[in-house]
Tab-separated table of C-alpha atoms in Angstrom:
chain	number	residue	atom	x	y	z
U	1	UNK	CA	12.494	46.744	-234.301
U	2	UNK	CA	10.952	49.107	-236.845
U	3	UNK	CA	9.593	47.831	-240.136
U	4	UNK	CA	10.609	49.765	-243.258
U	5	UNK	CA	8.211	52.540	-244.217
U	6	UNK	CA	6.891	50.807	-247.306
U	7	UNK	CA	5.914	47.633	-245.436
U	8	UNK	CA	4.523	49.601	-242.469
U	9	UNK	CA	2.306	51.727	-244.691
U	10	UNK	CA	1.026	48.695	-246.576
U	11	UNK	CA	0.145	46.797	-243.394
U	12	UNK	CA	-1.465	49.794	-241.699
U	13	UNK	CA	-3.644	50.444	-244.743
U	14	UNK	CA	-4.805	46.796	-244.556
U	15	UNK	CA	-6.716	47.283	-241.275
U	16	UNK	CA	-10.224	47.366	-242.854
U	17	UNK	CA	-9.341	44.388	-245.055
U	18	UNK	CA	-8.145	42.442	-242.003
U	19	UNK	CA	-11.408	43.290	-240.239
U	20	UNK	CA	-13.393	41.901	-243.192
U	21	UNK	CA	-11.265	38.731	-243.247
U	22	UNK	CA	-11.812	38.166	-239.521
U	23	UNK	CA	-15.555	38.726	-239.930
U	24	UNK	CA	-15.669	36.216	-242.802
U	25	UNK	CA	-13.680	33.634	-240.797
U	26	UNK	CA	-16.099	33.905	-237.873
U	27	UNK	CA	-19.291	34.152	-239.912
U	28	UNK	CA	-21.672	31.378	-238.902
U	29	UNK	CA	-19.819	30.684	-235.631
U	30	UNK	CA	-22.328	30.537	-232.732
U	31	UNK	CA	-20.263	33.042	-230.709
U	32	UNK	CA	-19.726	35.488	-233.594
U	33	UNK	CA	-22.415	38.033	-232.713
U	34	UNK	CA	-21.828	38.221	-228.928
U	35	UNK	CA	-18.056	38.510	-229.416
U	36	UNK	CA	-18.545	41.118	-232.116
U	37	UNK	CA	-20.634	43.130	-229.659
U	38	UNK	CA	-17.922	42.762	-227.017
U	39	UNK	CA	-14.868	43.424	-229.215
U	40	UNK	CA	-16.311	46.071	-231.515
U	41	UNK	CA	-15.943	49.081	-229.168
U	42	UNK	CA	-12.356	48.278	-228.081
U	43	UNK	CA	-10.670	50.950	-230.207
U	44	UNK	CA	-13.630	52.247	-232.230
U	45	UNK	CA	-15.055	50.400	-235.230
U	46	UNK	CA	-13.764	47.007	-236.395
U	47	UNK	CA	-11.465	48.559	-238.993
U	48	UNK	CA	-10.028	50.992	-236.436
U	49	UNK	CA	-9.488	48.127	-233.995
U	50	UNK	CA	-7.511	46.086	-236.533
U	51	UNK	CA	-5.462	49.118	-237.634
U	52	UNK	CA	-4.633	49.905	-234.013
U	53	UNK	CA	-3.536	46.315	-233.319
U	54	UNK	CA	-1.372	46.211	-236.455
U	55	UNK	CA	0.230	49.467	-235.304
U	56	UNK	CA	1.041	47.887	-231.940
U	57	UNK	CA	2.783	44.996	-233.711
U	58	UNK	CA	4.816	47.401	-235.861
U	59	UNK	CA	6.183	49.289	-232.856
U	60	UNK	CA	8.038	46.218	-231.633
U	61	UNK	CA	7.190	47.168	-228.046
U	62	UNK	CA	5.149	45.280	-225.396
U	63	UNK	CA	1.456	46.030	-225.111
U	64	UNK	CA	0.820	49.276	-223.170
U	65	UNK	CA	-1.101	49.044	-219.912
U	66	UNK	CA	-4.107	50.804	-221.437
U	67	UNK	CA	-4.345	48.228	-224.193
U	68	UNK	CA	-4.007	45.333	-221.740
U	69	UNK	CA	-6.854	46.902	-219.780
U	70	UNK	CA	-8.973	46.868	-222.940
U	71	UNK	CA	-8.349	43.149	-223.372
U	72	UNK	CA	-9.278	42.587	-219.713
U	73	UNK	CA	-12.516	44.462	-220.399
U	74	UNK	CA	-13.118	42.204	-223.395
U	75	UNK	CA	-12.852	39.168	-221.082
U	76	UNK	CA	-15.303	40.743	-218.630
U	77	UNK	CA	-17.824	41.411	-221.415
U	78	UNK	CA	-17.438	37.874	-222.770
U	79	UNK	CA	-18.063	36.417	-219.296
U	80	UNK	CA	-21.168	38.561	-218.821
U	81	UNK	CA	-22.539	37.285	-222.117
U	82	UNK	CA	-21.944	33.696	-220.927
U	83	UNK	CA	-19.531	32.833	-223.753
U	84	UNK	CA	-17.718	29.625	-222.655
U	85	UNK	CA	-13.965	30.082	-222.331
U	86	UNK	CA	-13.083	27.314	-224.855
U	87	UNK	CA	-15.394	28.996	-227.377
U	88	UNK	CA	-13.759	32.360	-226.711
U	89	UNK	CA	-10.343	30.748	-227.209
U	90	UNK	CA	-11.464	29.096	-230.463
U	91	UNK	CA	-12.742	32.404	-231.839
U	92	UNK	CA	-9.495	34.058	-230.761
U	93	UNK	CA	-7.431	31.549	-232.751
U	94	UNK	CA	-9.664	31.859	-235.836
U	95	UNK	CA	-9.367	35.650	-235.757
U	96	UNK	CA	-5.569	35.566	-235.369
U	97	UNK	CA	-5.184	33.098	-238.238
U	98	UNK	CA	-7.384	35.193	-240.552
U	99	UNK	CA	-5.470	38.377	-239.676
U	100	UNK	CA	-2.086	36.727	-240.274
U	101	UNK	CA	-3.147	35.278	-243.645
U	102	UNK	CA	-4.396	38.656	-244.828
U	103	UNK	CA	-1.233	40.503	-243.807
U	104	UNK	CA	1.006	37.922	-245.469
U	105	UNK	CA	-1.112	38.103	-248.642
U	106	UNK	CA	-0.496	41.858	-249.081
U	107	UNK	CA	3.195	41.846	-248.151
U	108	UNK	CA	5.504	42.682	-251.112
U	109	UNK	CA	7.665	39.862	-252.502
U	110	UNK	CA	11.078	39.529	-250.935
U	111	UNK	CA	10.000	40.726	-247.475
U	112	UNK	CA	9.783	37.257	-245.953
U	113	UNK	CA	12.357	37.879	-243.185
U	114	UNK	CA	10.671	41.093	-242.032
U	115	UNK	CA	7.203	39.513	-242.089
U	116	UNK	CA	8.476	36.507	-240.136
U	117	UNK	CA	9.920	38.847	-237.495
U	118	UNK	CA	6.665	40.808	-237.273
U	119	UNK	CA	4.652	37.579	-237.038
U	120	UNK	CA	6.815	36.339	-234.160
U	121	UNK	CA	6.317	39.631	-232.312
U	122	UNK	CA	2.561	39.479	-232.976
U	123	UNK	CA	2.472	36.004	-231.417
U	124	UNK	CA	4.152	37.352	-228.251
U	125	UNK	CA	1.672	40.211	-228.030
U	126	UNK	CA	-1.196	37.769	-228.570
U	127	UNK	CA	-0.063	35.715	-225.561
U	128	UNK	CA	-0.105	38.775	-223.300
U	129	UNK	CA	-3.443	39.927	-224.679
U	130	UNK	CA	-4.965	36.473	-224.202
U	131	UNK	CA	-3.770	36.328	-220.576
U	132	UNK	CA	-5.291	39.756	-219.915
U	133	UNK	CA	-8.556	38.628	-221.526
U	134	UNK	CA	-8.661	35.481	-219.360
U	135	UNK	CA	-7.909	37.571	-216.270
U	136	UNK	CA	-10.896	39.792	-217.030
U	137	UNK	CA	-13.010	36.712	-217.692
U	138	UNK	CA	-12.061	35.320	-214.273
U	139	UNK	CA	-12.652	38.592	-212.446
U	140	UNK	CA	-16.149	39.096	-213.895
U	141	UNK	CA	-17.871	36.446	-211.712
U	142	UNK	CA	-15.530	37.017	-208.742
U	143	UNK	CA	-18.478	37.934	-206.514
U	144	UNK	CA	-19.496	34.294	-206.505
U	145	UNK	CA	-16.383	33.290	-204.586
U	146	UNK	CA	-15.643	29.565	-204.810
U	147	UNK	CA	-18.920	28.953	-206.648
U	148	UNK	CA	-19.592	26.169	-209.111
U	149	UNK	CA	-19.406	28.480	-212.202
U	150	UNK	CA	-15.896	29.607	-211.254
U	151	UNK	CA	-14.709	26.048	-210.631
U	152	UNK	CA	-16.121	24.994	-213.975
U	153	UNK	CA	-14.398	27.956	-215.597
U	154	UNK	CA	-11.144	26.829	-213.963
U	155	UNK	CA	-11.585	23.311	-215.375
U	156	UNK	CA	-12.274	24.677	-218.872
U	157	UNK	CA	-9.208	26.919	-218.648
U	158	UNK	CA	-6.934	23.995	-217.712
U	159	UNK	CA	-8.487	21.822	-220.433
U	160	UNK	CA	-7.861	24.611	-222.936
U	161	UNK	CA	-4.201	24.850	-221.876
U	162	UNK	CA	-4.542	28.519	-220.927
U	163	UNK	CA	-2.977	30.167	-217.823
U	164	UNK	CA	-5.223	29.354	-214.856
U	165	UNK	CA	-3.561	30.968	-211.816
U	166	UNK	CA	-5.854	34.011	-211.678
U	167	UNK	CA	-9.017	31.905	-211.961
U	168	UNK	CA	-7.783	29.394	-209.365
U	169	UNK	CA	-7.181	32.251	-206.929
U	170	UNK	CA	-10.633	33.702	-207.606
U	171	UNK	CA	-12.259	30.272	-207.165
U	172	UNK	CA	-10.348	29.556	-203.962
U	173	UNK	CA	-8.798	26.387	-205.437
U	174	UNK	CA	-5.219	25.306	-204.847
U	175	UNK	CA	-3.998	23.767	-208.073
U	176	UNK	CA	-2.434	20.303	-207.871
U	177	UNK	CA	0.955	19.573	-209.512
U	178	UNK	CA	-0.861	17.451	-212.070
U	179	UNK	CA	-4.270	15.970	-212.858
U	180	UNK	CA	-5.600	12.609	-213.982
U	181	UNK	CA	-8.030	13.294	-216.837
U	182	UNK	CA	-11.179	11.138	-216.755
U	183	UNK	CA	-13.484	11.235	-219.786
U	184	UNK	CA	-16.971	9.698	-219.471
U	185	UNK	CA	-20.038	9.212	-221.662
U	186	UNK	CA	-23.272	7.954	-220.108
U	187	UNK	CA	-27.017	7.909	-220.880
U	188	UNK	CA	-28.743	11.227	-220.155
U	189	UNK	CA	-30.592	11.395	-216.831
U	190	UNK	CA	-31.392	14.482	-214.768
U	191	UNK	CA	-31.464	12.502	-211.530
U	192	UNK	CA	-28.152	10.790	-212.315
U	193	UNK	CA	-26.523	14.087	-213.281
U	194	UNK	CA	-27.634	15.667	-209.999
U	195	UNK	CA	-26.030	12.832	-208.024
U	196	UNK	CA	-22.889	12.857	-210.191
U	197	UNK	CA	-22.310	16.617	-209.839
U	198	UNK	CA	-23.008	16.336	-206.104
U	199	UNK	CA	-20.326	13.643	-205.785
U	200	UNK	CA	-17.782	15.628	-207.799
U	201	UNK	CA	-18.468	18.850	-205.880
U	202	UNK	CA	-17.938	16.963	-202.631
U	203	UNK	CA	-14.413	15.864	-203.537
U	204	UNK	CA	-11.796	18.412	-202.538
U	205	UNK	CA	-9.811	19.784	-205.473
U	206	UNK	CA	-11.731	17.861	-208.161
U	207	UNK	CA	-12.742	19.938	-211.204
U	208	UNK	CA	-15.084	19.026	-214.036
U	209	UNK	CA	-16.762	20.325	-217.174
U	210	UNK	CA	-19.509	19.082	-219.486
U	211	UNK	CA	-22.448	16.774	-218.768
U	212	UNK	CA	-23.292	13.080	-219.014
U	213	UNK	CA	-23.022	13.102	-222.813
U	214	UNK	CA	-19.377	14.175	-222.504
U	215	UNK	CA	-18.000	14.688	-219.002
U	216	UNK	CA	-14.380	15.712	-218.362
U	217	UNK	CA	-13.169	15.276	-214.781
U	218	UNK	CA	-9.791	16.501	-213.497
U	219	UNK	CA	-8.672	14.496	-210.461
U	220	UNK	CA	-5.695	15.890	-208.466
U	221	UNK	CA	-2.745	13.547	-208.875
U	222	UNK	CA	0.998	13.367	-208.416
U	223	UNK	CA	3.508	13.615	-211.220
U	224	UNK	CA	3.783	10.714	-213.702
U	225	UNK	CA	5.236	8.195	-214.365
U	226	UNK	CA	4.273	7.215	-210.807
U	227	UNK	CA	0.599	6.237	-210.742
U	228	UNK	CA	-1.563	8.096	-208.265
U	229	UNK	CA	-3.568	5.342	-206.560
U	230	UNK	CA	-6.052	7.742	-204.984
U	231	UNK	CA	-6.876	9.486	-208.271
U	232	UNK	CA	-7.283	6.174	-210.111
U	233	UNK	CA	-9.419	4.777	-207.283
U	234	UNK	CA	-11.694	7.828	-207.434
U	235	UNK	CA	-11.964	7.530	-211.213
U	236	UNK	CA	-13.001	3.873	-210.947
U	237	UNK	CA	-15.411	4.569	-208.087
U	238	UNK	CA	-17.079	7.451	-209.904
U	239	UNK	CA	-17.478	5.468	-213.138
U	240	UNK	CA	-19.040	2.525	-211.315
U	241	UNK	CA	-21.413	4.851	-209.447
U	242	UNK	CA	-22.360	6.561	-212.693
U	243	UNK	CA	-23.274	3.197	-214.212
U	244	UNK	CA	-25.472	2.433	-211.210
U	245	UNK	CA	-27.170	5.851	-211.284
U	246	UNK	CA	-27.883	5.828	-215.029
U	247	UNK	CA	-28.655	2.081	-215.247
U	248	UNK	CA	-26.991	2.056	-218.623
U	249	UNK	CA	-23.612	1.490	-220.239
U	250	UNK	CA	-20.926	3.982	-219.240
U	251	UNK	CA	-17.862	4.415	-221.435
U	252	UNK	CA	-14.816	5.905	-219.707
U	253	UNK	CA	-11.141	6.539	-220.380
U	254	UNK	CA	-8.341	8.091	-218.366
U	255	UNK	CA	-4.903	9.552	-219.090
U	256	UNK	CA	-2.284	11.754	-217.458
U	257	UNK	CA	0.643	13.852	-218.617
U	258	UNK	CA	3.239	15.788	-216.658
U	259	UNK	CA	2.169	19.082	-215.071
U	260	UNK	CA	-0.741	21.387	-215.811
U	261	UNK	CA	0.513	22.004	-219.341
U	262	UNK	CA	0.019	18.303	-220.108
U	263	UNK	CA	-3.743	18.336	-219.487
U	264	UNK	CA	-4.768	19.063	-223.124
U	265	UNK	CA	-2.516	16.256	-224.393
U	266	UNK	CA	-3.903	13.872	-221.749
U	267	UNK	CA	-7.435	14.765	-222.828
U	268	UNK	CA	-6.530	14.081	-226.460
U	269	UNK	CA	-5.209	10.630	-225.509
U	270	UNK	CA	-8.286	9.910	-223.376
U	271	UNK	CA	-10.506	10.861	-226.337
U	272	UNK	CA	-8.745	8.332	-228.586
U	273	UNK	CA	-9.010	5.669	-225.896
U	274	UNK	CA	-12.716	6.444	-225.397
U	275	UNK	CA	-13.319	5.901	-229.115
U	276	UNK	CA	-11.729	2.461	-228.789
U	277	UNK	CA	-13.692	1.716	-225.590
U	278	UNK	CA	-16.991	2.406	-227.371
U	279	UNK	CA	-15.962	-0.018	-230.107
U	280	UNK	CA	-14.859	-3.058	-228.078
U	281	UNK	CA	-17.637	-5.640	-227.719
U	282	UNK	CA	-16.621	-6.579	-224.158
U	283	UNK	CA	-16.271	-3.117	-222.651
U	284	UNK	CA	-16.866	-2.726	-218.923
U	285	UNK	CA	-18.170	0.175	-216.845
U	286	UNK	CA	-14.723	1.322	-215.769
U	287	UNK	CA	-12.020	3.724	-216.984
U	288	UNK	CA	-9.568	2.307	-219.512
U	289	UNK	CA	-5.982	3.446	-220.097
U	290	UNK	CA	-4.165	3.494	-223.424
U	291	UNK	CA	-1.832	0.646	-222.428
U	292	UNK	CA	-4.861	-1.639	-221.945
U	293	UNK	CA	-6.106	-1.102	-225.505
U	294	UNK	CA	-2.915	-1.063	-227.557
U	295	UNK	CA	-4.327	-3.477	-230.144
U	296	UNK	CA	-7.532	-1.451	-230.536
U	297	UNK	CA	-5.624	1.835	-230.839
U	298	UNK	CA	-3.351	0.261	-233.448
U	299	UNK	CA	-6.436	-0.816	-235.417
U	300	UNK	CA	-7.742	2.732	-235.179
U	301	UNK	CA	-4.592	4.054	-236.872
U	302	UNK	CA	-4.326	1.404	-239.613
U	303	UNK	CA	-6.956	1.663	-242.393
U	304	UNK	CA	-5.407	-1.215	-244.363
U	305	UNK	CA	-5.620	-3.567	-241.377
U	306	UNK	CA	-9.212	-2.483	-240.767
U	307	UNK	CA	-10.074	-3.419	-244.336
U	308	UNK	CA	-8.642	-6.891	-243.905
U	309	UNK	CA	-10.474	-7.337	-240.594
U	310	UNK	CA	-13.750	-6.371	-242.269
U	311	UNK	CA	-13.180	-9.233	-244.699
U	312	UNK	CA	-13.026	-11.665	-241.753
U	313	UNK	CA	-16.621	-10.815	-240.779
U	314	UNK	CA	-18.072	-10.607	-244.262
U	315	UNK	CA	-18.799	-14.355	-244.639
U	316	UNK	CA	-20.908	-14.254	-241.456
U	317	UNK	CA	-23.563	-12.175	-243.224
U	318	UNK	CA	-24.680	-15.395	-244.907
U	319	UNK	CA	-25.972	-16.622	-241.546
U	320	UNK	CA	-28.539	-15.336	-239.057
U	321	UNK	CA	-27.413	-13.289	-236.022
U	322	UNK	CA	-23.874	-14.648	-236.260
U	323	UNK	CA	-22.164	-11.294	-235.623
U	324	UNK	CA	-24.544	-10.636	-232.749
U	325	UNK	CA	-23.729	-14.078	-231.311
U	326	UNK	CA	-20.006	-13.271	-231.264
U	327	UNK	CA	-20.606	-9.855	-229.685
U	328	UNK	CA	-22.723	-11.312	-226.883
U	329	UNK	CA	-20.265	-14.158	-226.292
U	330	UNK	CA	-17.427	-11.655	-225.865
U	331	UNK	CA	-19.568	-9.376	-223.685
U	332	UNK	CA	-20.233	-12.397	-221.455
U	333	UNK	CA	-16.493	-13.060	-221.120
U	334	UNK	CA	-16.815	-16.273	-223.219
U	335	UNK	CA	-19.282	-17.798	-220.726
U	336	UNK	CA	-21.444	-19.863	-223.095
U	337	UNK	CA	-24.292	-20.534	-220.690
U	338	UNK	CA	-24.642	-16.851	-219.869
U	339	UNK	CA	-24.358	-15.931	-223.565
U	340	UNK	CA	-27.142	-18.383	-224.453
U	341	UNK	CA	-29.391	-16.796	-221.800
U	342	UNK	CA	-28.620	-13.303	-223.100
U	343	UNK	CA	-29.473	-14.415	-226.641
U	344	UNK	CA	-32.622	-16.254	-225.500
U	345	UNK	CA	-31.500	-19.453	-227.206
U	346	UNK	CA	-30.673	-22.993	-226.102
U	347	UNK	CA	-27.029	-23.799	-225.467
U	348	UNK	CA	-27.095	-26.348	-228.301
U	349	UNK	CA	-28.252	-23.549	-230.636
U	350	UNK	CA	-25.280	-21.482	-229.513
U	351	UNK	CA	-22.914	-24.387	-230.301
U	352	UNK	CA	-24.549	-24.740	-233.706
U	353	UNK	CA	-24.037	-21.042	-234.439
U	354	UNK	CA	-20.377	-21.178	-233.423
U	355	UNK	CA	-19.842	-24.183	-235.718
U	356	UNK	CA	-21.588	-22.238	-238.486
U	357	UNK	CA	-19.260	-19.278	-237.897
U	358	UNK	CA	-16.251	-21.607	-238.199
U	359	UNK	CA	-17.540	-23.188	-241.407
U	360	UNK	CA	-18.370	-19.871	-243.105
U	361	UNK	CA	-15.270	-17.920	-242.113
U	362	UNK	CA	-12.607	-20.608	-241.761
U	363	UNK	CA	-11.795	-19.210	-238.316
U	364	UNK	CA	-12.618	-21.267	-235.210
U	365	UNK	CA	-14.166	-19.044	-232.511
U	366	UNK	CA	-13.454	-21.762	-229.938
U	367	UNK	CA	-9.696	-21.279	-230.292
U	368	UNK	CA	-7.721	-18.513	-228.582
U	369	UNK	CA	-6.411	-17.199	-231.906
U	370	UNK	CA	-9.882	-17.318	-233.463
U	371	UNK	CA	-11.677	-15.408	-230.727
U	372	UNK	CA	-8.914	-12.779	-230.653
U	373	UNK	CA	-9.237	-12.300	-234.399
U	374	UNK	CA	-13.025	-11.993	-234.216
U	375	UNK	CA	-12.750	-9.529	-231.329
U	376	UNK	CA	-10.391	-7.355	-233.373
U	377	UNK	CA	-12.678	-7.590	-236.409
U	378	UNK	CA	-15.788	-6.641	-234.424
U	379	UNK	CA	-13.925	-3.742	-232.839
U	380	UNK	CA	-12.846	-2.543	-236.288
U	381	UNK	CA	-16.406	-2.752	-237.598
U	382	UNK	CA	-17.719	-0.755	-234.642
U	383	UNK	CA	-15.024	1.874	-235.110
U	384	UNK	CA	-16.145	2.334	-238.702
U	385	UNK	CA	-19.761	2.680	-237.590
U	386	UNK	CA	-18.838	5.256	-234.941
U	387	UNK	CA	-16.853	7.269	-237.497
U	388	UNK	CA	-19.771	7.297	-239.949
U	389	UNK	CA	-22.177	8.400	-237.222
U	390	UNK	CA	-19.729	11.124	-236.160
U	391	UNK	CA	-19.430	12.434	-239.725
U	392	UNK	CA	-23.211	12.518	-240.134
U	393	UNK	CA	-23.592	14.401	-236.840
U	394	UNK	CA	-20.898	16.865	-237.903
U	395	UNK	CA	-22.529	17.448	-241.300
U	396	UNK	CA	-25.913	18.162	-239.730
U	397	UNK	CA	-24.359	20.674	-237.319
U	398	UNK	CA	-22.403	22.673	-239.924
U	399	UNK	CA	-23.400	26.357	-240.249
U	400	UNK	CA	-25.006	27.487	-243.541
U	401	UNK	CA	-22.671	28.618	-246.343
U	402	UNK	CA	-21.705	32.269	-246.531
U	403	UNK	CA	-23.950	32.784	-249.555
U	404	UNK	CA	-26.966	31.907	-247.407
């Protein structure tokens, strides 16, 4: 494949412009400066690097060995600067998207077919370059053998959906056919984290990444749809231990998809389930699966239903601690005596509050239908609160605008 001279000349002359677009796309990213230091000298300056890469796409040939070696060197430099692999992958995708947009913007009208062909070839080259980069990243800390950093790198590579064979070999880990993904959130505690990491390191073949604020554990498992009893037992055992070590609420979710390629999708499902787990008023310190929270996940995806559920709780604001009373009652598995103790009130006061809830809302919390409706409404309200908190946290963490 050779692009016509006019299109080739236009794209080759766009190298400096592509470099500027990539720099603008990455500006403000926490890994921008270290990656710029690592990638800058690949083929010369940034403009020369982009021109060289565009030229490689235009040839229609595979990447030469020398160029693959340069991408391996880029991975080595990134590892030495302690850039996490998911961050490196994110920057990679941002740079590719910015380069593609710029090239398409300068292409003459009517050259759609040729640009589509070049874009497809660029995607193939990007896959080979990314694999070479990951290989270099894995080889950089090879001296550590089967050390904890390499095993963590292996977990992050699988979570990212990138090829992991080279890193597994370097870490001395035999990859399982599939993995059960366990996602946990627990109160921060140095002592608890030390015990948790010790437990995970002691289990053969188990990989993990993150910390107590967001821990991802990969437990070796067989292929679905058959459940792997050992992996699920370990997930439950670890979650219960974590609750004991932290002495606080632990939220956990688990999911599995077929093969290693299904790990990112399983993590995405576990993340949705974890959001629902944090919202249910009667959550337990154990891992939940999606099929246990179908109602909650449906609420999560239905804004109109959530609005109607919010209306169910609104009349309770006319009373004192009525929402809190329902939450505690559900958390106590509808045990009224235990709920009264948790609320520090007499049992007759609890009965009075439940009657008040019925009178204000028109829904009887003593009936099966009523308590199910209130549980769904409370879950919906908590989901909304979690979303607002997440948006505020995201806004406070945004980088400054380019003009700054």
